[in-house]
CSV table of C-alpha atoms and ligand atoms in Angstrom, one decimal:
chain,number,residue,atom,x,y,z
A,1,UNK,CA,3.3,29.3,3.8
A,2,UNK,CA,0.7,31.5,1.9
A,3,UNK,CA,2.8,31.1,-1.3
A,4,UNK,CA,1.8,27.5,-1.6
A,5,UNK,CA,-1.4,25.9,-2.9
A,6,UNK,CA,-1.1,22.9,-0.6
A,7,UNK,CA,0.5,23.1,2.8
A,8,UNK,CA,1.8,19.5,3.1
A,9,UNK,CA,2.6,16.5,1.1
A,10,UNK,CA,-0.5,14.5,2.0
A,11,UNK,CA,-3.0,17.3,0.9
A,12,UNK,CA,-1.0,17.6,-2.4
A,13,UNK,CA,-1.2,13.9,-3.0
A,14,UNK,CA,-4.9,13.8,-2.2
A,15,UNK,CA,-5.5,16.6,-4.7
A,16,UNK,CA,-3.5,14.8,-7.4
A,17,UNK,CA,-5.1,11.4,-7.0
A,18,UNK,CA,-8.6,12.9,-7.0
A,19,UNK,CA,-7.8,13.7,-10.7
A,20,UNK,CA,-6.6,10.1,-11.6
A,21,UNK,CA,-8.5,7.0,-12.4
A,22,UNK,CA,-7.2,3.5,-12.1
A,23,UNK,CA,-6.0,1.7,-15.3
A,24,UNK,CA,-8.1,-1.0,-17.0
A,25,UNK,CA,-8.2,-4.7,-15.9
A,26,UNK,CA,-7.0,-8.0,-17.3
A,27,UNK,CA,-7.2,-11.7,-16.4
A,28,UNK,CA,-4.0,-13.4,-15.4
A,29,UNK,CA,-3.0,-16.7,-13.9
A,30,UNK,CA,-2.1,-17.0,-10.2
A,31,UNK,CA,1.6,-17.9,-11.2
A,32,UNK,CA,2.0,-14.4,-12.6
A,33,UNK,CA,0.0,-12.5,-9.9
A,34,UNK,CA,2.6,-11.8,-7.2
A,35,UNK,CA,2.7,-8.1,-6.3
A,36,UNK,CA,-0.3,-7.3,-8.7
A,37,UNK,CA,-3.5,-5.6,-7.6
A,38,UNK,CA,-6.8,-7.5,-7.5
A,39,UNK,CA,-9.6,-6.0,-9.5
A,40,UNK,CA,-12.4,-8.2,-8.1
A,41,UNK,CA,-13.1,-9.5,-4.6
A,42,UNK,CA,-11.9,-13.1,-4.0
A,43,UNK,CA,-14.4,-15.5,-2.3
A,44,UNK,CA,-14.2,-18.7,-0.5
A,45,UNK,CA,-15.4,-21.6,-2.8
A,46,UNK,CA,-16.0,-23.8,0.2
A,47,UNK,CA,-15.9,-23.7,4.0
A,48,UNK,CA,-12.4,-23.3,5.5
A,49,UNK,CA,-11.5,-25.9,6.7
A,50,UNK,CA,-14.0,-27.9,4.7
A,51,UNK,CA,-14.5,-30.5,7.6
A,52,UNK,CA,-13.3,-30.7,11.2
A,53,UNK,CA,-9.6,-31.5,11.2
A,54,UNK,CA,-7.0,-32.3,13.8
A,55,UNK,CA,-4.5,-29.6,14.7
A,56,UNK,CA,-2.1,-32.1,16.5
A,57,UNK,CA,-0.8,-35.7,16.2
A,58,UNK,CA,-2.6,-37.7,18.9
A,59,UNK,CA,-5.9,-39.3,19.4
A,60,UNK,CA,-9.5,-38.5,18.6
A,61,UNK,CA,-11.7,-39.4,21.5
A,62,UNK,CA,-15.0,-38.8,23.2
A,63,UNK,CA,-13.9,-36.8,26.2
A,64,UNK,CA,-16.1,-38.6,28.8
A,65,UNK,CA,-14.5,-42.0,27.8
A,66,UNK,CA,-11.0,-40.7,28.0
A,67,UNK,CA,-11.4,-39.3,31.5
A,68,UNK,CA,-13.0,-42.5,32.6
A,69,UNK,CA,-9.9,-44.7,32.2
A,70,UNK,CA,-8.1,-46.7,29.4
A,71,UNK,CA,-9.5,-46.5,26.0
A,72,UNK,CA,-8.5,-49.0,23.1
A,73,UNK,CA,-7.3,-47.6,19.8
A,74,UNK,CA,-9.6,-48.9,17.1
A,75,UNK,CA,-8.6,-47.1,13.9
A,76,UNK,CA,-6.3,-44.5,12.3
A,77,UNK,CA,-7.2,-41.2,10.7
A,78,UNK,CA,-4.6,-39.8,8.2
A,79,UNK,CA,-4.4,-36.6,6.2
A,80,UNK,CA,-5.8,-37.0,2.8
A,81,UNK,CA,-8.1,-39.8,3.6
A,82,UNK,CA,-11.9,-39.9,4.6
A,83,UNK,CA,-12.3,-40.2,8.3
A,84,UNK,CA,-12.8,-43.7,9.8
A,85,UNK,CA,-15.8,-44.5,12.1
A,86,UNK,CA,-14.8,-44.4,15.8
A,87,UNK,CA,-16.6,-47.3,17.5
A,88,UNK,CA,-18.2,-46.5,21.0
A,89,UNK,CA,-15.7,-46.9,23.8
A,90,UNK,CA,-12.6,-46.5,21.5
A,91,UNK,CA,-10.2,-43.8,20.2
A,92,UNK,CA,-8.8,-43.2,16.8
A,93,UNK,CA,-5.1,-42.4,16.2
A,94,UNK,CA,-5.0,-39.2,14.3
A,95,UNK,CA,-2.4,-37.1,12.5
A,96,UNK,CA,-2.2,-33.3,12.1
A,97,UNK,CA,-4.4,-32.2,9.2
A,98,UNK,CA,-6.6,-35.4,9.2
A,99,UNK,CA,-10.3,-35.3,9.4
A,100,UNK,CA,-11.8,-35.9,12.8
A,101,UNK,CA,-14.3,-38.8,13.0
A,102,UNK,CA,-17.8,-37.3,13.5
A,103,UNK,CA,-18.3,-39.4,16.6
A,104,UNK,CA,-15.3,-37.8,18.4
A,105,UNK,CA,-15.4,-34.4,20.1
A,106,UNK,CA,-11.8,-33.9,21.3
A,107,UNK,CA,-8.2,-34.6,20.2
A,108,UNK,CA,-5.5,-35.2,22.7
A,109,UNK,CA,-1.9,-34.9,21.9
A,110,UNK,CA,0.1,-38.1,21.8
A,111,UNK,CA,2.6,-36.8,24.5
A,112,UNK,CA,-0.3,-36.4,27.0
A,113,UNK,CA,-1.2,-40.0,27.0
A,114,UNK,CA,0.5,-43.4,27.8
A,115,UNK,CA,0.2,-45.8,24.8
A,116,UNK,CA,0.3,-49.5,25.7
A,117,UNK,CA,-1.1,-52.6,24.2
A,118,UNK,CA,-3.2,-50.6,21.7
A,119,UNK,CA,-4.9,-48.6,24.3
A,120,UNK,CA,-4.3,-45.1,25.7
A,121,UNK,CA,-4.5,-43.6,29.2
A,122,UNK,CA,-4.2,-39.9,30.3
A,123,UNK,CA,-0.8,-39.4,31.8
A,124,UNK,CA,-0.7,-38.6,35.6
A,125,UNK,CA,-0.5,-34.8,36.2
A,126,UNK,CA,-2.0,-34.0,32.8
A,127,UNK,CA,-5.3,-32.1,33.2
A,128,UNK,CA,-8.0,-33.6,31.0
A,129,UNK,CA,-8.3,-31.7,27.7
A,130,UNK,CA,-11.3,-29.3,27.3
A,131,UNK,CA,-13.9,-30.6,25.0
A,132,UNK,CA,-13.2,-29.6,21.4
A,133,UNK,CA,-9.4,-29.3,22.0
A,134,UNK,CA,-7.1,-29.3,19.1
A,135,UNK,CA,-10.0,-29.6,16.5
A,136,UNK,CA,-10.0,-26.9,13.7
A,137,UNK,CA,-13.8,-26.6,13.2
A,138,UNK,CA,-15.3,-26.7,9.7
A,139,UNK,CA,-15.8,-23.1,8.6
A,140,UNK,CA,-13.9,-21.5,11.5
A,141,UNK,CA,-11.6,-19.6,9.2
A,142,UNK,CA,-14.4,-18.5,6.8
A,143,UNK,CA,-17.6,-19.8,5.2
A,144,UNK,CA,-18.2,-20.6,1.5
A,145,UNK,CA,-19.1,-17.5,-0.4
A,146,UNK,CA,-17.4,-15.1,2.0
A,147,UNK,CA,-15.3,-12.4,0.4
A,148,UNK,CA,-11.9,-12.5,2.1
A,149,UNK,CA,-9.8,-10.2,-0.2
A,150,UNK,CA,-11.2,-7.1,-1.6
A,151,UNK,CA,-10.6,-5.4,-5.0
A,152,UNK,CA,-7.7,-3.1,-4.7
A,153,UNK,CA,-5.7,-5.4,-2.5
A,154,UNK,CA,-2.1,-6.3,-3.3
A,155,UNK,CA,-1.5,-9.9,-4.0
A,156,UNK,CA,1.2,-10.4,-1.2
A,157,UNK,CA,2.6,-13.9,-0.6
A,158,UNK,CA,-0.1,-14.2,2.1
A,159,UNK,CA,-2.8,-13.2,-0.3
A,160,UNK,CA,-1.6,-15.7,-2.9
A,161,UNK,CA,-1.8,-18.4,-0.2
A,162,UNK,CA,-5.5,-17.4,0.3
A,163,UNK,CA,-6.2,-17.3,-3.3
A,164,UNK,CA,-4.7,-20.7,-3.9
A,165,UNK,CA,-6.6,-22.3,-1.1
A,166,UNK,CA,-9.8,-21.2,-2.7
A,167,UNK,CA,-8.9,-22.6,-6.2
A,168,UNK,CA,-8.6,-19.1,-7.8
A,169,UNK,CA,-6.2,-20.3,-10.6
A,170,UNK,CA,-6.9,-17.1,-12.6
A,171,UNK,CA,-8.6,-13.8,-11.6
A,172,UNK,CA,-8.9,-10.2,-12.7
A,173,UNK,CA,-6.2,-7.7,-11.8
A,174,UNK,CA,-5.6,-4.2,-12.8
A,175,UNK,CA,-3.1,-4.2,-15.8
A,176,UNK,CA,0.3,-2.9,-15.0
A,177,UNK,CA,0.7,0.9,-15.0
A,178,UNK,CA,2.7,2.0,-18.0
A,179,UNK,CA,5.4,4.4,-16.7
A,180,UNK,CA,7.7,6.7,-18.8
A,181,UNK,CA,10.7,8.4,-17.4
A,182,UNK,CA,12.2,11.4,-19.2
A,183,UNK,CA,15.5,13.0,-18.0
A,184,UNK,CA,16.2,16.7,-19.1
A,185,UNK,CA,19.4,18.7,-19.1
A,186,UNK,CA,22.1,19.3,-21.6
A,187,UNK,CA,24.7,18.6,-18.9
A,188,UNK,CA,23.8,14.9,-18.9
A,189,UNK,CA,25.7,12.1,-20.6
A,190,UNK,CA,25.3,8.4,-20.8
A,191,UNK,CA,26.7,6.1,-18.2
A,192,UNK,CA,29.2,4.6,-20.7
A,193,UNK,CA,30.6,8.0,-21.7
A,194,UNK,CA,33.6,9.9,-20.0
A,195,UNK,CA,32.1,13.2,-18.9
A,196,UNK,CA,33.8,16.5,-19.3
A,197,UNK,CA,34.2,18.3,-15.9
A,198,UNK,CA,31.1,20.4,-16.7
A,199,UNK,CA,29.1,17.3,-17.6
A,200,UNK,CA,27.5,14.7,-15.3
A,201,UNK,CA,26.3,11.2,-15.8
A,202,UNK,CA,22.6,10.7,-15.6
A,203,UNK,CA,21.7,9.3,-12.1
A,204,UNK,CA,18.0,10.3,-11.9
A,205,UNK,CA,16.9,7.9,-14.7
A,206,UNK,CA,18.5,5.0,-12.8
A,207,UNK,CA,17.1,6.2,-9.4
A,208,UNK,CA,13.5,6.3,-10.8
A,209,UNK,CA,13.9,3.1,-12.8
A,210,UNK,CA,15.0,1.3,-9.6
A,211,UNK,CA,12.3,2.8,-7.4
A,212,UNK,CA,9.6,1.7,-9.9
A,213,UNK,CA,10.9,-1.5,-11.3
A,214,UNK,CA,10.8,-3.1,-7.7
A,215,UNK,CA,7.0,-2.7,-7.8
A,216,UNK,CA,5.4,-5.4,-9.8
A,217,UNK,CA,2.2,-3.5,-10.5
A,218,UNK,CA,4.3,-1.1,-12.7
A,219,UNK,CA,5.6,-1.5,-16.4
A,220,UNK,CA,8.6,0.8,-16.5
A,221,UNK,CA,10.0,1.7,-19.9
A,222,UNK,CA,13.6,2.4,-20.5
A,223,UNK,CA,14.3,6.2,-19.5
A,224,UNK,CA,14.6,8.5,-22.4
A,225,UNK,CA,16.6,11.8,-22.5
A,226,UNK,CA,15.0,15.1,-23.9
A,227,UNK,CA,17.2,18.0,-24.9
A,228,UNK,CA,16.5,21.4,-23.3
A,229,UNK,CA,14.4,22.6,-26.2
A,230,UNK,CA,10.7,23.6,-25.6
A,231,UNK,CA,9.2,22.4,-28.9
A,232,UNK,CA,10.9,19.0,-28.7
A,233,UNK,CA,9.9,18.6,-25.1
A,234,UNK,CA,6.3,19.5,-25.9
A,235,UNK,CA,6.1,17.1,-28.9
A,236,UNK,CA,7.5,14.4,-26.7
A,237,UNK,CA,5.0,14.9,-24.0
A,238,UNK,CA,2.2,14.8,-26.5
A,239,UNK,CA,3.4,11.5,-27.9
A,240,UNK,CA,4.1,9.8,-24.5
A,241,UNK,CA,0.8,10.9,-23.0
A,242,UNK,CA,-1.0,8.7,-25.6
A,243,UNK,CA,1.1,5.6,-24.8
A,244,UNK,CA,1.7,5.8,-21.0
A,245,UNK,CA,-0.4,6.2,-17.9
A,246,UNK,CA,2.3,8.2,-16.1
A,247,UNK,CA,5.3,10.4,-17.2
A,248,UNK,CA,8.0,11.3,-14.8
A,249,UNK,CA,10.4,14.1,-15.9
A,250,UNK,CA,13.5,15.1,-14.0
A,251,UNK,CA,15.0,18.5,-14.0
A,252,UNK,CA,13.9,21.8,-15.8
A,253,UNK,CA,11.1,22.5,-13.5
A,254,UNK,CA,12.4,25.5,-11.6
A,255,UNK,CA,12.7,29.1,-12.6
A,256,UNK,CA,15.8,29.1,-14.8
A,257,UNK,CA,15.6,30.3,-18.4
A,258,UNK,CA,16.2,26.8,-19.6
A,259,UNK,CA,13.6,25.2,-17.2
A,260,UNK,CA,11.1,24.3,-19.9
A,261,UNK,CA,9.1,21.6,-18.1
A,262,UNK,CA,6.1,23.7,-16.9
A,263,UNK,CA,5.7,25.5,-20.2
A,264,UNK,CA,6.0,22.3,-22.2
A,265,UNK,CA,3.4,20.6,-20.0
A,266,UNK,CA,1.0,23.5,-20.6
A,267,UNK,CA,1.7,23.6,-24.3
A,268,UNK,CA,1.2,19.9,-24.7
A,269,UNK,CA,-2.4,20.4,-23.1
A,270,UNK,CA,-1.6,19.4,-19.6
A,271,UNK,CA,-3.4,20.9,-16.7
A,272,UNK,CA,-1.2,21.7,-13.8
A,273,UNK,CA,-2.6,20.6,-10.4
A,274,UNK,CA,0.2,22.1,-8.4
A,275,UNK,CA,3.6,23.6,-9.0
A,276,UNK,CA,5.8,24.1,-5.9
A,277,UNK,CA,5.2,22.7,-2.4
A,278,UNK,CA,6.7,23.7,1.0
A,279,UNK,CA,9.0,20.7,1.0
A,280,UNK,CA,12.8,20.1,1.1
A,281,UNK,CA,14.1,18.7,-1.0
A,282,UNK,CA,12.0,19.1,-4.1
A,283,UNK,CA,10.2,22.4,-3.6
A,284,UNK,CA,9.6,23.1,-7.3
A,285,UNK,CA,7.7,19.8,-7.8
A,286,UNK,CA,5.1,20.0,-10.5
A,287,UNK,CA,2.1,17.7,-10.9
A,288,UNK,CA,-0.1,17.8,-13.8
A,289,UNK,CA,-2.7,15.6,-15.7
A,290,UNK,CA,-3.1,15.4,-19.5
A,291,UNK,CA,-6.0,13.4,-20.9
A,292,UNK,CA,-5.9,11.1,-17.8
A,293,UNK,CA,-2.1,10.7,-18.0
A,294,UNK,CA,-0.3,11.8,-14.9
A,295,UNK,CA,2.7,14.1,-15.5
A,296,UNK,CA,5.2,14.7,-12.6
A,297,UNK,CA,8.0,17.1,-13.1
A,298,UNK,CA,10.5,16.2,-10.5
A,299,UNK,CA,13.2,18.7,-9.5
A,300,UNK,CA,16.4,17.7,-11.0
A,301,UNK,CA,18.7,17.4,-8.0
A,302,UNK,CA,19.3,13.7,-7.3
A,303,UNK,CA,18.1,13.7,-3.8
A,304,UNK,CA,15.0,15.7,-4.7
A,305,UNK,CA,14.2,13.1,-7.3
A,306,UNK,CA,14.6,10.3,-4.8
A,307,UNK,CA,12.4,12.0,-2.2
A,308,UNK,CA,9.7,13.3,-4.5
A,309,UNK,CA,9.7,10.0,-6.6
A,310,UNK,CA,9.2,7.9,-3.5
A,311,UNK,CA,6.8,10.2,-1.5
A,312,UNK,CA,4.6,11.5,-4.4
A,313,UNK,CA,5.4,9.3,-7.4
A,314,UNK,CA,4.8,6.0,-5.6
A,315,UNK,CA,1.5,7.4,-4.1
A,316,UNK,CA,0.2,8.5,-7.5
A,317,UNK,CA,1.2,5.2,-9.1
A,318,UNK,CA,-0.5,3.1,-6.5
A,319,UNK,CA,-3.7,5.0,-7.1
A,320,UNK,CA,-3.4,4.5,-10.9
A,321,UNK,CA,-2.7,0.8,-10.2
A,322,UNK,CA,-6.0,0.4,-8.4
A,323,UNK,CA,-4.9,0.3,-4.8
A,324,UNK,CA,-7.9,0.5,-2.5
A,325,UNK,CA,-6.2,2.5,0.2
A,326,UNK,CA,-3.0,4.6,0.6
A,327,UNK,CA,0.1,2.8,1.7
A,328,UNK,CA,0.4,2.4,5.5
A,329,UNK,CA,3.2,4.6,6.6
A,330,UNK,CA,5.5,3.5,9.4
A,331,UNK,CA,7.1,5.7,11.9
A,332,UNK,CA,10.5,5.5,13.6
A,333,UNK,CA,12.5,7.7,16.0
A,334,UNK,CA,15.9,9.2,15.5
A,335,UNK,CA,19.0,7.8,17.3
A,336,UNK,CA,21.0,11.0,16.6
A,337,UNK,CA,18.3,13.8,16.6
A,338,UNK,CA,19.3,17.4,16.3
A,339,UNK,CA,17.3,20.6,17.0
A,340,UNK,CA,17.3,21.7,13.3
A,341,UNK,CA,14.0,22.8,12.0
A,342,UNK,CA,12.6,24.2,8.7
A,343,UNK,CA,9.5,26.1,7.8
A,344,UNK,CA,9.3,23.4,5.2
A,345,UNK,CA,8.4,19.7,5.5
A,346,UNK,CA,11.7,18.1,5.5
A,347,UNK,CA,12.7,14.8,4.1
A,348,UNK,CA,15.9,13.6,5.8
A,349,UNK,CA,17.9,10.6,4.7
A,350,UNK,CA,18.5,7.9,7.3
A,351,UNK,CA,20.0,4.5,7.7
A,352,UNK,CA,17.9,2.0,9.7
A,353,UNK,CA,19.2,0.3,12.8
A,354,UNK,CA,17.4,-2.1,15.2
A,355,UNK,CA,16.5,0.7,17.6
A,356,UNK,CA,15.6,3.4,15.2
A,357,UNK,CA,16.9,5.6,12.4
A,358,UNK,CA,20.3,7.3,12.1
A,359,UNK,CA,20.4,10.7,10.2
A,360,UNK,CA,23.1,10.5,7.4
A,361,UNK,CA,25.5,13.3,6.7
A,362,UNK,CA,24.4,15.1,3.6
A,363,UNK,CA,25.7,18.2,1.7
A,364,UNK,CA,22.1,18.8,0.3
A,365,UNK,CA,20.0,17.8,-2.5
A,366,UNK,CA,23.0,17.3,-4.9
A,367,UNK,CA,24.8,14.9,-2.6
A,368,UNK,CA,24.0,11.7,-4.4
A,369,UNK,CA,27.1,10.0,-2.8
A,370,UNK,CA,25.8,10.1,0.7
A,371,UNK,CA,22.3,9.5,-0.4
A,372,UNK,CA,23.3,6.3,-2.0
A,373,UNK,CA,24.0,4.8,1.5
A,374,UNK,CA,20.5,5.6,2.8
A,375,UNK,CA,17.7,3.0,3.4
A,376,UNK,CA,15.0,5.8,3.0
A,377,UNK,CA,14.1,8.9,4.7
A,378,UNK,CA,12.1,10.4,7.6
A,379,UNK,CA,9.8,13.4,7.1
A,380,UNK,CA,9.9,16.1,9.7
A,381,UNK,CA,6.8,18.4,9.5
A,382,UNK,CA,7.4,22.1,9.1
A,383,UNK,CA,8.5,23.9,12.4
A,384,UNK,CA,9.2,20.6,14.3
A,385,UNK,CA,12.5,19.0,15.4
A,386,UNK,CA,13.8,16.3,17.7
A,387,UNK,CA,13.7,12.6,18.0
A,388,UNK,CA,10.2,11.9,16.6
A,389,UNK,CA,8.7,9.4,16.0
A,390,UNK,CA,8.5,10.5,12.4
A,391,UNK,CA,6.9,9.1,9.3
A,392,UNK,CA,9.5,6.8,7.6
A,393,UNK,CA,9.6,5.8,3.9
A,394,UNK,CA,12.0,3.1,2.7
A,395,UNK,CA,13.2,3.0,-0.8
B,401,LIG,N1,16.4,31.0,-8.5
B,401,LIG,C1,16.1,29.7,-8.0
B,401,LIG,N2,16.9,28.7,-8.4
B,401,LIG,C2,16.5,27.5,-7.9
B,401,LIG,C3,15.3,27.3,-7.1
B,401,LIG,C4,14.6,28.4,-6.8
B,401,LIG,O1,13.6,28.3,-6.1
B,401,LIG,N3,15.0,29.6,-7.3
B,401,LIG,N4,15.1,26.0,-6.6
B,401,LIG,C5,16.2,25.2,-6.5
B,401,LIG,C6,15.7,23.9,-6.1
B,401,LIG,S1,15.1,23.7,-4.6
B,401,LIG,C7,15.9,22.9,-6.9
B,401,LIG,S2,15.5,21.2,-6.4
B,401,LIG,C8,16.4,23.0,-8.3
B,401,LIG,C9,15.5,22.2,-9.2
B,401,LIG,O2,15.6,22.7,-10.5
B,401,LIG,P1,15.3,21.9,-11.8
B,401,LIG,O3,14.2,21.0,-11.6
B,401,LIG,O4,15.0,23.0,-12.8
B,401,LIG,O5,16.5,21.0,-12.1
B,401,LIG,P2,17.8,21.4,-13.0
B,401,LIG,O6,18.2,22.8,-12.8
B,401,LIG,O7,17.5,20.9,-14.3
B,401,LIG,O8,18.9,20.5,-12.2
B,401,LIG,C10,19.1,20.7,-10.9
B,401,LIG,C11,20.4,20.0,-10.6
B,401,LIG,O9,20.3,18.6,-10.7
B,401,LIG,C12,21.2,18.1,-11.7
B,401,LIG,N5,20.5,17.0,-12.5
B,401,LIG,C13,19.6,17.3,-13.4
B,401,LIG,N6,19.2,16.0,-13.9
B,401,LIG,C14,20.0,15.2,-13.5
B,401,LIG,C15,20.1,13.7,-13.7
B,401,LIG,N7,19.3,13.1,-14.6
B,401,LIG,N8,21.0,13.1,-13.1
B,401,LIG,C16,21.8,13.7,-12.2
B,401,LIG,N9,21.8,15.0,-11.9
B,401,LIG,C17,20.8,15.7,-12.6
B,401,LIG,C18,21.6,19.2,-12.5
B,401,LIG,O10,22.8,19.1,-13.1
B,401,LIG,C19,21.6,20.3,-11.5
B,401,LIG,O11,22.8,20.3,-10.8
B,401,LIG,O12,16.4,24.3,-8.7
B,401,LIG,C20,17.1,25.2,-7.7
B,401,LIG,N10,17.3,26.4,-8.2
B,402,LIG,O1,14.5,21.6,-2.8
B,402,LIG,MO1,15.7,21.5,-3.9
B,402,LIG,O2,15.1,20.1,-3.8
B,402,LIG,O3,16.9,22.1,-2.8
B,402,LIG,O4,16.9,20.6,-4.2
């Protein structure tokens, strides 16, 4: 594969993102923060939990007194109230989430004791609890001042729960990455037009919009269409690069006389990081940078756009969005593997099933109809074949 500057997708992505800097930051409220990317570390504002609390409904006791026989119940500890005092020789009725009286060392579940005449006794056959049982200790989850979510983390539902627990009502995130989508090709018509047989409706604009809109750290503009004219495309790129952090073009990136994208990128002042990779689909993929703005020229075939948009585009955008690490890639094995192999890294469309992935019938990179039934694709490295496991990327 001596013709190619980079030998695989990961090396090409690494080269591209080394040229990109994350966008600026802004302060937002937690109610708006789902799926956004943290720009500062989040710290615990107090110990978690802030005092010893019960993990069960039952009784707070001193373990030695419980094992000695019947223990009268002298008070009640409820969630949301300061703990009562537990007098010597007594137990405190306690509920899940309630603070444990400081005099007690253990909580016993209510189903493990007999309750009669305001006293409890350990049931026959129940082993005495170990000291400290069912108590969530102050600070066991984390201590005040500890940084528990690092800058560059995505605010997943789990991360939002952590942020809320620590009273982070507003915090700094990376602003959303502004993404432009430009379709090219004089054969394209609008979705509401009736195409002639030599025309097609744009599908790439909708594919990219869908791919990016589902990611809350992106701000995706309505796709625009550029005619197959070099000067118009060049002027458009110059204008868009001052307004957007990333520009995705589709089509016009191969070797046809009307494939103006590489030239327009150069004429607009873009620096090409690579053009062509040993991949299928999407071999003519172009990636460039122009005054800090990413420009990706995705090969026009619909399946090429889906594959390169997901595999390369999302990785570029996550870097611009401030992600502190690449997306973790899952693997899956094929249920209907074949022995086909390419000298290229091969993105093959699949549907997911409980036991693995099933290859879809496909007539190639123009077959948008079969592609529309896919959940994502697996990637088979050059020269390999068989069941896998292979890297899997969902849409
Ligand atoms: N002589 C060569 N020809 C081609 C090569 C090559 O290496 N040598 N590479 C082929 C490969 S691989 C691909 S992929 C395509 C990519 O070419 P372009 O990026 O220049 O894409 P176009 O020619 O503009 O379009 C390709 C195909 O996709 C359809 N298309 C374009 N835009 C849309 C859209 N928005 N929605 C739906 N479909 C779209 C277009 O009509 C073409 O059929 O080049 C090969 N040729
Ligand atoms: O690689 Mo092109 O992507 O065949 O369509």
